[in-house]
Amino acid sequence: MKLRFASSGVPVWKAKNLLLALLTLLATNVFAQKNIIIPIESKDNALVLQVGEDKRVGIIYFGKKLQNTAEYQHIPGMYKRGDDYSGVLNAAYTSAGSRNLVEPAIQVTHADGNTSLALLYVSHQVQKENDNVSTTSILLKDPVYNFDVTLYYKVYNKENVVEQWSAIRNNEKDSVTLHKYASANLYLSAEDYWLGHYHGDWAKEMQPEEERLTAGIKVLDSKLGTRANLYQPPTFMVSLDKPATEEEGSVLYGSLEWTGNFKFDLEVDPLNNLRIIAGINPFASDYALAPAQEFKTPPFVYTFSDKGKGEATRNMHSWARKCKILNGTGSRLTLLNNWEATYFDFNEPKLTELIEATKKLGVDMFLLDDGWFANKYPRNSDRAGLGDWQENVKKLPHGIGYLVKQAKKNGVKFGIWVEPEMVNPKSELYEQHPDWVIRQPNRPEHLYRNQLVLDLSNPEVQDHVFGVLDRILTENPGVAFFKWDCNAVIYNANSAYLSKQSHLYVEYVRGFYKVLERFRAKYPNLPMMLCSGGGGRVDYGALQYFTEFWVSDNTDPLERIFMQWEYSYFFPAIAQDNHVTDWGKQPLKFRTDVAMMGKLGFDIVVSKLGKEDLKFAQDAVDTYESFSDVVWHGDLFRLVNPQKNDFASLMYVDDAQSKAIMFNYLVSNRYGAGSLSPVKLGGLKPDKKYRIKEINLYPGTKSTLANDAVYSGNYLMTIGINPDVNARRASVILEITEAK
Ligand code: GLA
C-alpha cells in the first residue's frame, strides 16, 4: 500500500480519489510548504524531519518516540545553543557548494562544471510492505539543476531498526560527477557523545575503544578495498550523554551494508549536536553519473535504545535473523574442518580418515579447506595455484566426487573452501588473464599473502568467479557448503577494464554482489561461510548472501571470549562460526564451551584425542544439539563483561522464556579469581520457576552446584545465581529450563 503526502502531511492518495490527490499535488507546487512534519517512527523510536518554509528538509528530533506526534514541532525551540548561520546544520541530506559550512553528505560537479547543490523538498510517500515494514521516501530536487535525490527510510517497526539509503538521479544533459554520496545523514542532540568503535589486524579482530567525541570530526573509514575488517569493521555505536551500560542509557548502533570502502564522519557541530554521515568512502572514488542514470547507495542500518546496549543488541539481532542474514531463522551445520589438522598436506586416504572422524565425532559435515586444487602450480602452500580450480590430481586422483561419496557413505555432508576473487601470480589463471588482475601497469606488484585481487568490475571476471562455484556444484551436486575466503587487500588499485579508475572501488563491490545475486538465484539455500583471512569481512551487505561468518583465525579460546563478546553487540550467534582448535593452553572442555556460544565446529585431529577427550567431544556435540536452537534464535543477555571482570557471563533465552543457556568463562589467572557473587540473569519471566543444571561436564567430574535446583525467575533476575567459576572450574555452562 502506498500513501502519498504533499503540503499538509496528511495522506491524500487513495485510488478512489484520484482527483483530490491531483489537486493536492498541484497545491504542493503552487503554495509554499509550511512546516510539514515527517515522523519516521518505529515501535519505540522516532526520527523526525521537518520541511521548512524554504522547502529545506531538516532533522528536528532523533530518539524515543513521543506519544503525541503534534508535539515534535516544539522540540527545536527548546534548544538555545546558539545560531546556525547557515540554517542547514540539521539537514536531512547535507549538500555541498551552496550555503552549507560543514561536512556534506553529497558533493557534486554538474554537467556544466558548476559545483553547487541545493536539495529542496518536492514530495514524500510511505510504502507499506507488510504490517511490520514500511518505507518513507522523500524526493528532493535542486531548484536550478535537473538533479534529484530520494531519501529512503525503511522502518522495521517491532525491531526498532531503520535502513536508510539514498538514490541520486542525474537528469542533466551530460555526466555529473559525484564526489561524495553518503547513504545516511543523522543529527542527534545530547550533552555528550561517546563513540564505541573497533580496530584490529589479522588474528586481532574487534579490539574495542570508547571515547568522548569533542568538537570537530572523528572519521572511521576503510580504504582496503576488500577486507575492511582487517583494520576496522563498518560498525559503531554512539551513547548519548554518558556511556551506556547493558541495561541503561541511550545508544545508537550503526552499520553500513557495504563490503568495501566505507566512511563515517562523526562531527560535533558548533551547536554541540552530533552530525553523522555514513556511506561509501569517497576516497579516490569520484563517480561519473551518466544522464538518466541513478546511483543507489547501500543501506546504513541503525537501531536506537534508551534502555542500554543489551536492548540495542537484541533489536539488531532480531532484525538480522529475520530480515537480513541468509536463512537467519533456520539451522546451521556443525562441522569438522581440516585446515589446522592438515594445512596443505593431505591426500585422499588422509581425507577419507577425516571424513570417518567427522562421523565419529557426530558433527554434520566435513569441510575440506585450502590446498585441494591446481596442477601446473600445485597448491601445496599459499605461494602458488590460487586461481586454478581443478582438483589436484596427485592429492585427489578421483576428484571431489569421490570425497562427496565418502561423506555420503559415512552419513555426513561435504563442504569445500574456495577463494574465487583472488589469484597467485604463480598460476595458470594469471598467465592466461593478466588483464583480469588489479594492479598498476607501471609499478611493481605488491602482494598480500602472495596473491593479488581479480578485477570484479569486469563482467568476464564475474563470470569466472560465478563459474568456479557453479562448476563445483554442477559436477558434484552433493557439495553442501562453501567457505568463501578473501585474503588479500587491494594494492595498486587499477583496472584494465574500466575507463574511469575512480569507479573501481565501487564497481568491485557491485561486481561481488552481482556474482552473489546470480549464485543465489541458482542456489538460494546452500549454506556459505563468509571468511576473509579470519574475520576480515563482516558486514550486513555480504551477510544477506551468507549464512555465517568466520570470526577470526585466532581461535585461542581466551582471545575468542573477548572477540565473540564484541561481535555479539552487532551480530547474532547463529552467524558466528567458532571452531575448537589446538590454539591456546586451555583444556578441551574450555575450548569447546567457548566455541558453543556461536555455531560450533572443530578443527582438530580427532584420532589424536585421548579416550576421555573423545568421549567429552562426542557428548558435547549431542549437548550442543540439545540447546543450539536457543543459542541460534534466542535473545542474548550479556551479564558479566570480561573487559571489566575476572570472568565473562552471558545467556541466551528462547522466545517462550522457558529455556535458557548460560555460558561462564574465567578470563583471569589471578589468585582467587572467579565468580565471587551471584550473577543476575536476564530475559526470564519473574513468575515462572526454573530448574538449573550444569551441563557439558567433563567425564568423571561433578558439578559443584546444587543438583537440579529450582528458583523463580524473580529470584534469578533479582539475586541471581553463582555459577561457581574459578580456576578449577574455568568454564561452566548452565541449562535453565522452566520447571512445570
Ligand atoms: C584463511 C582462513 C583460514 C584458512 C586459510 C586457508 O586464512 O581464514 O581459515 O581457510 O585461509 O588458506
XYZ file of C-alpha atoms and ligand atoms in Angstrom, residues 202 339 344 369-370 379 417 449 483 485 487 531-534 550 553, ligand 1:
29
model
C 44.891 -10.316 11.417
C 42.669 -26.597 7.952
C 48.127 -28.153 2.728
C 39.894 -26.393 3.308
C 42.570 -24.811 1.125
C 48.536 -25.528 -4.258
C 36.859 -23.988 0.618
C 49.687 -13.351 1.280
C 33.683 -21.485 2.794
C 37.606 -16.813 1.598
C 42.639 -12.973 1.928
C 35.616 -15.801 5.556
C 38.400 -13.343 4.964
C 41.769 -14.367 6.322
C 39.868 -14.697 9.579
C 34.389 -16.811 10.259
C 41.815 -17.147 12.542
C 42.370 -18.053 5.634
C 41.227 -18.549 6.510
C 41.611 -19.847 7.176
C 42.007 -20.869 6.141
C 43.120 -20.316 5.275
C 43.411 -21.245 4.122
O 43.419 -17.590 6.388
O 40.848 -17.597 7.441
O 40.553 -20.328 7.961
O 40.892 -21.196 5.364
O 42.781 -19.049 4.730
O 44.443 -20.779 3.335
